[in-house]
Amino acid sequence: MSFIENAVARWAELQRLQAAPGWKLTNANAWVLALFCEAFTRTRPRVPLDDFHAMTDSFLTRLRMDGVQLREDWTGRNYADDWVARRFLARPRADGKFVYELTESSARFLSYLDGFSSDKTSLNSSRLATLLDRVENLAQESNPDPAARIAVLKEEVARREDMIRALETGEAPPPLPEDTAVEAARDILDLAAALPADFKRMRDGLEKMLHNLRQEMVESNAAKGLTMGEILEADKKLRSTAEGRTYEGFTAFLNDADQQARFRAAIAEVLERDFADNLTPEDRQSLYRLISDMRDQATEIHRIYGRLSESMHTYVQSDEYRESVQLRQLIRAAEAAIHKAPRGRRRAAVVPAPQLYGSGFESLSMVRVYNPEDHAAPRTLPEPPQFTEADIHRSARTPRADRRVLADAVSRATAQRPSATVAQVFEQLPPEHRHLNSIRALLAGGSAGFDASKPLESVTFTQIDGSERTALLPAVAVAKAPEK
């Protein structure tokens, strides 16, 4: 592309960016930016709704005392609603309560503003060392020649062995100075500070996909396959972005217990060093909560994926969708027929006379006057069951039949008799194995000797909710234990 084409493409991109909330935040009052920077920090990315309103009210009081021109009738709640409408802030629900947080574009702009306005330099020994390591790793990992990569690894092994010998002989260089160590710790926090914005962009993309799917379910007449293909293609594109790759990498990290253990141990050792006293309390807290904060952000994305999966399942399986499509088609056909009908003078409303001759009874004795006192109110519904948090998280599923336990029960039941029925074997089972699947396995083992003329016997088993239920079964003799 030529210079002019590149400039025109960049101009169009910046025009789209000007309509984004992040660009509009650059034109906001300085006191708004100051409030956001102090209210939302690394250790406090979310603020409860009432707390944020109180913080904003106290800050507005101070601004009015200093003579800042503000809207007289606006409180912290009014400003917060305006910031949410302008997409400077988001107001999601967390643990059943509304909270405020920065949007993805606001978080990126405030991070840029912090680096632009602070006196911290972006060039130090820690970043230079990180830059050198990254370049060397990129050159080594992107080399297609296996022999060259092996040579580099051997050189690395030799350097490591030299360092070990130097440490053993006491000739190793001293540890990092405190200033350099503090710079390295802050560089780590700067790298981690960019992750929340990536997670928020990933979350916003998933929320948009979920909203589009629900709109398709309600309004669209497109085929299910077409809509599902669009959703899956959007998910594929989202995962291929930089934010999607960040989320995929962090998910792989969460699934690796060994990496998590090493990472936590390294953070604990860093916080125990003497140079950690030179870090601010906020920086130390950010290092300590680094994994848990990222885990919370990843959990939100997992939760949205769950909602998206449920909506897709409903979209594919629900019969109501097909009925709603048919209903919309009939409504549109009726509307089209109304528009095509000739427009005549509107007739006055006419109340038709009652048709006494069209009765459906043969005698006056069949007619009864309705007495409200004879109305029997329907029986009240029972109270809904009370569930605890443990009941909500446990898996309500009947376990599988344990073949080994069933074989032991058959052996005990047939020890003193030639054969035993299902009920006799069921009594020998431990309480936790007296469920429906054990009965099925015993019936399958004795199905060869089934006879419909045999008498019935009762078996009491435990259901998944803890209640007991009695089943009537034919007296089938279990001749052998189920196969293991």
Tab-separated table of C-alpha atoms in Angstrom, residues 101-383:
chain	number	residue	atom	x	y	z
A	101	GLU	CA	-15.798	-0.882	37.619
A	102	LEU	CA	-13.873	0.734	34.794
A	103	THR	CA	-14.723	-0.323	31.277
A	104	GLU	CA	-11.995	-1.807	29.106
A	105	SER	CA	-11.346	1.441	27.211
A	106	SER	CA	-11.340	3.525	30.419
A	107	ALA	CA	-8.876	1.159	32.081
A	108	ARG	CA	-6.502	1.384	29.103
A	109	PHE	CA	-6.681	5.181	28.956
A	110	LEU	CA	-6.093	5.625	32.701
A	111	SER	CA	-3.144	3.230	32.504
A	112	TYR	CA	-1.695	5.347	29.692
A	113	LEU	CA	-2.412	8.513	31.664
A	114	ASP	CA	-0.639	7.121	34.724
A	115	GLY	CA	2.485	6.362	32.700
A	116	PHE	CA	2.315	9.727	30.929
A	117	SER	CA	1.875	11.844	34.065
A	118	SER	CA	4.162	9.980	36.498
A	119	ASP	CA	7.903	10.500	36.784
A	120	LYS	CA	8.661	6.800	36.304
A	121	THR	CA	10.950	6.044	33.391
A	122	SER	CA	10.214	3.246	30.980
A	123	LEU	CA	13.933	2.501	30.573
A	124	ASN	CA	15.748	0.740	33.410
A	125	SER	CA	18.096	-2.176	33.854
A	126	SER	CA	15.265	-4.600	34.589
A	127	ARG	CA	13.422	-3.779	31.383
A	128	LEU	CA	16.634	-3.902	29.366
A	129	ALA	CA	17.349	-7.382	30.747
A	130	THR	CA	13.778	-8.440	30.001
A	131	LEU	CA	14.091	-7.056	26.462
A	132	LEU	CA	17.332	-8.968	25.889
A	133	ASP	CA	15.854	-12.222	27.216
A	134	ARG	CA	12.748	-11.839	25.056
A	135	VAL	CA	14.791	-11.240	21.901
A	136	GLU	CA	17.059	-14.215	22.611
A	137	ASN	CA	14.085	-16.492	23.340
A	138	LEU	CA	12.308	-15.363	20.176
A	139	ALA	CA	15.394	-15.966	18.053
A	140	GLN	CA	15.930	-19.405	19.587
A	141	GLU	CA	12.301	-20.603	19.514
A	142	SER	CA	11.653	-19.374	15.952
A	143	ASN	CA	14.797	-21.006	14.539
A	144	PRO	CA	13.759	-23.872	12.205
A	145	ASP	CA	17.233	-25.484	12.415
A	146	PRO	CA	17.208	-28.180	15.165
A	147	ALA	CA	21.006	-28.299	15.296
A	148	ALA	CA	21.240	-24.577	16.013
A	149	ARG	CA	18.613	-24.826	18.741
A	150	ILE	CA	20.457	-27.739	20.328
A	151	ALA	CA	23.685	-25.719	20.315
A	152	VAL	CA	21.967	-22.782	22.033
A	153	LEU	CA	20.514	-25.092	24.690
A	154	LYS	CA	23.920	-26.650	25.328
A	155	GLU	CA	25.423	-23.187	25.775
A	156	GLU	CA	22.660	-22.372	28.260
A	157	VAL	CA	23.356	-25.591	30.177
A	158	ALA	CA	27.066	-24.732	30.299
A	159	ARG	CA	26.313	-21.249	31.651
A	160	ARG	CA	24.042	-22.717	34.313
A	161	GLU	CA	26.705	-25.202	35.371
A	162	ASP	CA	29.262	-22.388	35.630
A	163	MET	CA	26.854	-20.457	37.872
A	164	ILE	CA	26.372	-23.523	40.086
A	165	ARG	CA	30.150	-23.986	40.459
A	166	ALA	CA	30.552	-20.293	41.246
A	167	LEU	CA	27.891	-20.495	43.955
A	168	GLU	CA	29.497	-23.589	45.437
A	169	THR	CA	32.931	-21.951	45.589
A	170	GLY	CA	31.610	-18.610	46.835
A	171	GLU	CA	32.686	-16.690	43.716
A	172	ALA	CA	29.161	-15.849	42.514
A	173	PRO	CA	28.172	-12.173	42.163
A	174	PRO	CA	26.067	-10.702	44.994
A	175	PRO	CA	22.248	-10.573	44.759
A	176	LEU	CA	20.478	-7.737	42.986
A	177	PRO	CA	20.679	-4.333	44.676
A	178	GLU	CA	17.482	-3.235	46.383
A	179	ASP	CA	16.791	-0.475	43.857
A	180	THR	CA	17.130	-2.865	40.925
A	181	ALA	CA	14.956	-5.465	42.650
A	182	VAL	CA	12.253	-2.864	43.333
A	183	GLU	CA	12.336	-1.796	39.664
A	184	ALA	CA	11.961	-5.428	38.588
A	185	ALA	CA	8.987	-5.933	40.923
A	186	ARG	CA	7.272	-2.823	39.582
A	187	ASP	CA	7.896	-3.975	36.011
A	188	ILE	CA	6.099	-7.216	36.870
A	189	LEU	CA	3.152	-5.214	38.206
A	190	ASP	CA	3.123	-3.053	35.060
A	191	LEU	CA	2.916	-6.184	32.920
A	192	ALA	CA	0.107	-7.568	35.086
A	193	ALA	CA	-1.755	-4.238	34.947
A	194	ALA	CA	-2.504	-4.778	31.246
A	195	LEU	CA	-4.230	-8.117	31.854
A	196	PRO	CA	-7.517	-6.787	33.366
A	197	ALA	CA	-8.193	-4.738	30.223
A	198	ASP	CA	-7.624	-7.831	28.059
A	199	PHE	CA	-9.985	-9.870	30.210
A	200	LYS	CA	-12.610	-7.115	30.079
A	201	ARG	CA	-12.425	-6.929	26.285
A	202	MET	CA	-12.801	-10.715	26.117
A	203	ARG	CA	-15.753	-10.541	28.518
A	204	ASP	CA	-17.418	-7.711	26.560
A	205	GLY	CA	-17.046	-9.693	23.343
A	206	LEU	CA	-18.715	-12.719	24.905
A	207	GLU	CA	-21.519	-10.563	26.311
A	208	LYS	CA	-22.106	-9.168	22.818
A	209	MET	CA	-22.235	-12.692	21.375
A	210	LEU	CA	-24.716	-13.746	24.060
A	211	HIS	CA	-26.886	-10.689	23.366
A	212	ASN	CA	-26.833	-11.352	19.610
A	213	LEU	CA	-27.827	-14.981	20.137
A	214	ARG	CA	-30.787	-13.999	22.290
A	215	GLN	CA	-31.839	-11.406	19.706
A	216	GLU	CA	-31.729	-14.101	17.035
A	217	MET	CA	-33.892	-16.343	19.212
A	218	VAL	CA	-36.518	-13.615	19.631
A	219	GLU	CA	-36.587	-11.711	16.355
A	220	SER	CA	-34.840	-13.567	13.556
A	221	ASN	CA	-36.412	-16.042	11.151
A	222	ALA	CA	-33.049	-17.366	9.974
A	223	ALA	CA	-32.299	-21.054	10.039
A	224	LYS	CA	-30.791	-22.434	13.213
A	225	GLY	CA	-27.737	-23.748	11.423
A	226	LEU	CA	-26.972	-20.313	9.968
A	227	THR	CA	-27.303	-18.576	13.332
A	228	MET	CA	-25.221	-21.205	15.142
A	229	GLY	CA	-22.554	-20.945	12.456
A	230	GLU	CA	-22.369	-17.180	12.944
A	231	ILE	CA	-22.014	-17.583	16.725
A	232	LEU	CA	-19.270	-20.204	16.405
A	233	GLU	CA	-17.436	-18.109	13.819
A	234	ALA	CA	-17.597	-15.072	16.124
A	235	ASP	CA	-16.224	-17.166	18.994
A	236	LYS	CA	-13.386	-18.390	16.760
A	237	LYS	CA	-12.494	-14.821	15.788
A	238	LEU	CA	-12.641	-13.702	19.421
A	239	ARG	CA	-10.279	-16.469	20.529
A	240	SER	CA	-7.828	-15.563	17.744
A	241	THR	CA	-7.414	-11.979	19.027
A	242	ALA	CA	-4.631	-10.920	21.390
A	243	GLU	CA	-7.108	-10.846	24.280
A	244	GLY	CA	-8.372	-14.313	23.380
A	245	ARG	CA	-4.845	-15.706	23.308
A	246	THR	CA	-4.196	-14.093	26.691
A	247	TYR	CA	-7.268	-15.797	28.112
A	248	GLU	CA	-6.338	-19.148	26.543
A	249	GLY	CA	-2.823	-18.930	27.980
A	250	PHE	CA	-4.074	-18.028	31.436
A	251	THR	CA	-6.619	-20.865	31.323
A	252	ALA	CA	-3.804	-23.286	30.494
A	253	PHE	CA	-1.854	-21.839	33.417
A	254	LEU	CA	-4.806	-22.388	35.776
A	255	ASN	CA	-5.068	-26.013	34.650
A	256	ASP	CA	-1.380	-26.642	35.424
A	257	ALA	CA	-1.079	-27.214	39.172
A	258	ASP	CA	2.732	-27.424	38.988
A	259	GLN	CA	3.070	-23.981	37.388
A	260	GLN	CA	0.677	-22.455	39.919
A	261	ALA	CA	2.623	-23.930	42.826
A	262	ARG	CA	5.928	-22.595	41.467
A	263	PHE	CA	4.406	-19.172	40.805
A	264	ARG	CA	2.915	-18.882	44.293
A	265	ALA	CA	6.163	-20.021	45.891
A	266	ALA	CA	8.130	-17.445	43.879
A	267	ILE	CA	5.771	-14.614	44.906
A	268	ALA	CA	5.998	-15.667	48.555
A	269	GLU	CA	9.810	-15.604	48.375
A	270	VAL	CA	9.800	-12.169	46.704
A	271	LEU	CA	7.587	-10.716	49.433
A	272	GLU	CA	9.932	-12.122	52.098
A	273	ARG	CA	12.974	-10.323	50.676
A	274	ASP	CA	14.277	-7.152	52.309
A	275	PHE	CA	13.687	-5.008	49.231
A	276	ALA	CA	9.929	-5.711	49.501
A	277	ASP	CA	9.825	-3.160	52.348
A	278	ASN	CA	10.581	-0.452	49.773
A	279	LEU	CA	7.429	-1.308	47.820
A	280	THR	CA	4.211	0.502	48.606
A	281	PRO	CA	1.508	-1.419	50.507
A	282	GLU	CA	-0.603	-1.349	47.353
A	283	ASP	CA	2.208	-2.927	45.297
A	284	ARG	CA	2.758	-5.659	47.888
A	285	GLN	CA	-0.962	-6.377	48.008
A	286	SER	CA	-1.086	-6.507	44.202
A	287	LEU	CA	1.736	-9.052	44.106
A	288	TYR	CA	0.083	-11.137	46.805
A	289	ARG	CA	-3.314	-11.160	45.070
A	290	LEU	CA	-1.981	-11.444	41.515
A	291	ILE	CA	-3.225	-14.975	40.827
A	292	SER	CA	-6.505	-14.647	42.736
A	293	ASP	CA	-7.430	-11.413	40.921
A	294	MET	CA	-6.755	-12.939	37.507
A	295	ARG	CA	-8.624	-16.078	38.550
A	296	ASP	CA	-11.680	-13.964	39.461
A	297	GLN	CA	-11.583	-12.256	36.071
A	298	ALA	CA	-11.234	-15.590	34.276
A	299	THR	CA	-14.148	-16.964	36.326
A	300	GLU	CA	-16.412	-14.242	34.909
A	301	ILE	CA	-15.502	-15.327	31.380
A	302	HIS	CA	-16.162	-18.971	32.292
A	303	ARG	CA	-19.553	-17.943	33.692
A	304	ILE	CA	-20.472	-16.099	30.487
A	305	TYR	CA	-19.382	-19.119	28.426
A	306	GLY	CA	-21.736	-21.199	30.564
A	307	ARG	CA	-24.622	-18.834	29.895
A	308	LEU	CA	-23.767	-18.817	26.193
A	309	SER	CA	-23.753	-22.618	26.140
A	310	GLU	CA	-27.133	-22.748	27.899
A	311	SER	CA	-28.628	-20.257	25.443
A	312	MET	CA	-27.277	-22.198	22.469
A	313	HIS	CA	-28.700	-25.427	23.897
A	314	THR	CA	-32.088	-23.771	24.401
A	315	TYR	CA	-31.928	-22.294	20.918
A	316	VAL	CA	-31.338	-25.703	19.357
A	317	GLN	CA	-33.594	-27.884	21.525
A	318	SER	CA	-36.550	-25.723	22.486
A	319	ASP	CA	-39.875	-26.343	20.741
A	320	GLU	CA	-41.036	-22.907	21.837
A	321	TYR	CA	-38.675	-21.349	19.309
A	322	ARG	CA	-40.346	-23.175	16.427
A	323	GLU	CA	-43.783	-22.251	17.739
A	324	SER	CA	-42.759	-18.600	18.122
A	325	VAL	CA	-41.536	-18.535	14.507
A	326	GLN	CA	-44.851	-19.934	13.302
A	327	LEU	CA	-46.756	-17.429	15.448
A	328	ARG	CA	-44.743	-14.508	14.041
A	329	GLN	CA	-45.409	-15.724	10.501
A	330	LEU	CA	-49.142	-15.897	11.175
A	331	ILE	CA	-49.126	-12.432	12.754
A	332	ARG	CA	-47.277	-10.965	9.782
A	333	ALA	CA	-49.684	-12.666	7.371
A	334	ALA	CA	-52.626	-11.216	9.309
A	335	GLU	CA	-51.053	-7.746	9.282
A	336	ALA	CA	-50.496	-8.000	5.532
A	337	ALA	CA	-54.129	-9.042	5.024
A	338	ILE	CA	-55.321	-6.066	7.084
A	339	HIS	CA	-53.240	-3.645	5.011
A	340	LYS	CA	-54.587	-5.135	1.770
A	341	ALA	CA	-58.225	-5.038	2.937
A	342	PRO	CA	-60.369	-2.194	1.477
A	343	ARG	CA	-60.693	0.772	3.776
A	344	GLY	CA	-64.368	1.563	4.386
A	345	ARG	CA	-66.300	3.783	6.734
A	346	ARG	CA	-65.907	2.675	10.287
A	347	ARG	CA	-69.121	1.117	11.550
A	348	ALA	CA	-70.557	1.990	14.928
A	349	ALA	CA	-70.312	-0.661	17.568
A	350	VAL	CA	-73.374	-2.934	17.653
A	351	VAL	CA	-74.142	-5.076	20.679
A	352	PRO	CA	-75.761	-8.309	19.448
A	353	ALA	CA	-78.878	-9.552	21.225
A	354	PRO	CA	-78.576	-12.743	23.264
A	355	GLN	CA	-79.507	-15.885	21.343
A	356	LEU	CA	-82.018	-17.490	23.702
A	357	TYR	CA	-83.067	-20.041	21.092
A	358	GLY	CA	-79.563	-21.521	20.893
A	359	SER	CA	-79.505	-23.127	24.332
A	360	GLY	CA	-77.683	-26.380	24.828
A	361	PHE	CA	-79.897	-27.824	27.562
A	362	GLU	CA	-83.126	-29.781	27.394
A	363	SER	CA	-84.768	-28.869	30.724
A	364	LEU	CA	-84.788	-25.970	33.167
A	365	SER	CA	-83.714	-28.391	35.873
A	366	MET	CA	-80.322	-28.485	34.194
A	367	VAL	CA	-79.789	-24.782	34.923
A	368	ARG	CA	-78.110	-23.842	38.204
A	369	VAL	CA	-77.404	-20.382	39.564
A	370	TYR	CA	-73.746	-19.947	40.437
A	371	ASN	CA	-73.204	-19.488	44.167
A	372	PRO	CA	-69.782	-18.068	45.079
A	373	GLU	CA	-69.977	-19.770	48.466
A	374	ASP	CA	-69.916	-23.150	46.739
A	375	HIS	CA	-66.564	-22.363	45.195
A	376	ALA	CA	-63.833	-24.569	46.611
A	377	ALA	CA	-60.488	-22.825	46.626
A	378	PRO	CA	-57.647	-24.880	45.190
A	379	ARG	CA	-55.327	-26.514	47.643
A	380	THR	CA	-52.317	-24.393	48.546
A	381	LEU	CA	-49.022	-25.491	47.140
A	382	PRO	CA	-46.440	-26.902	49.549
A	383	GLU	CA	-43.543	-24.731	50.610
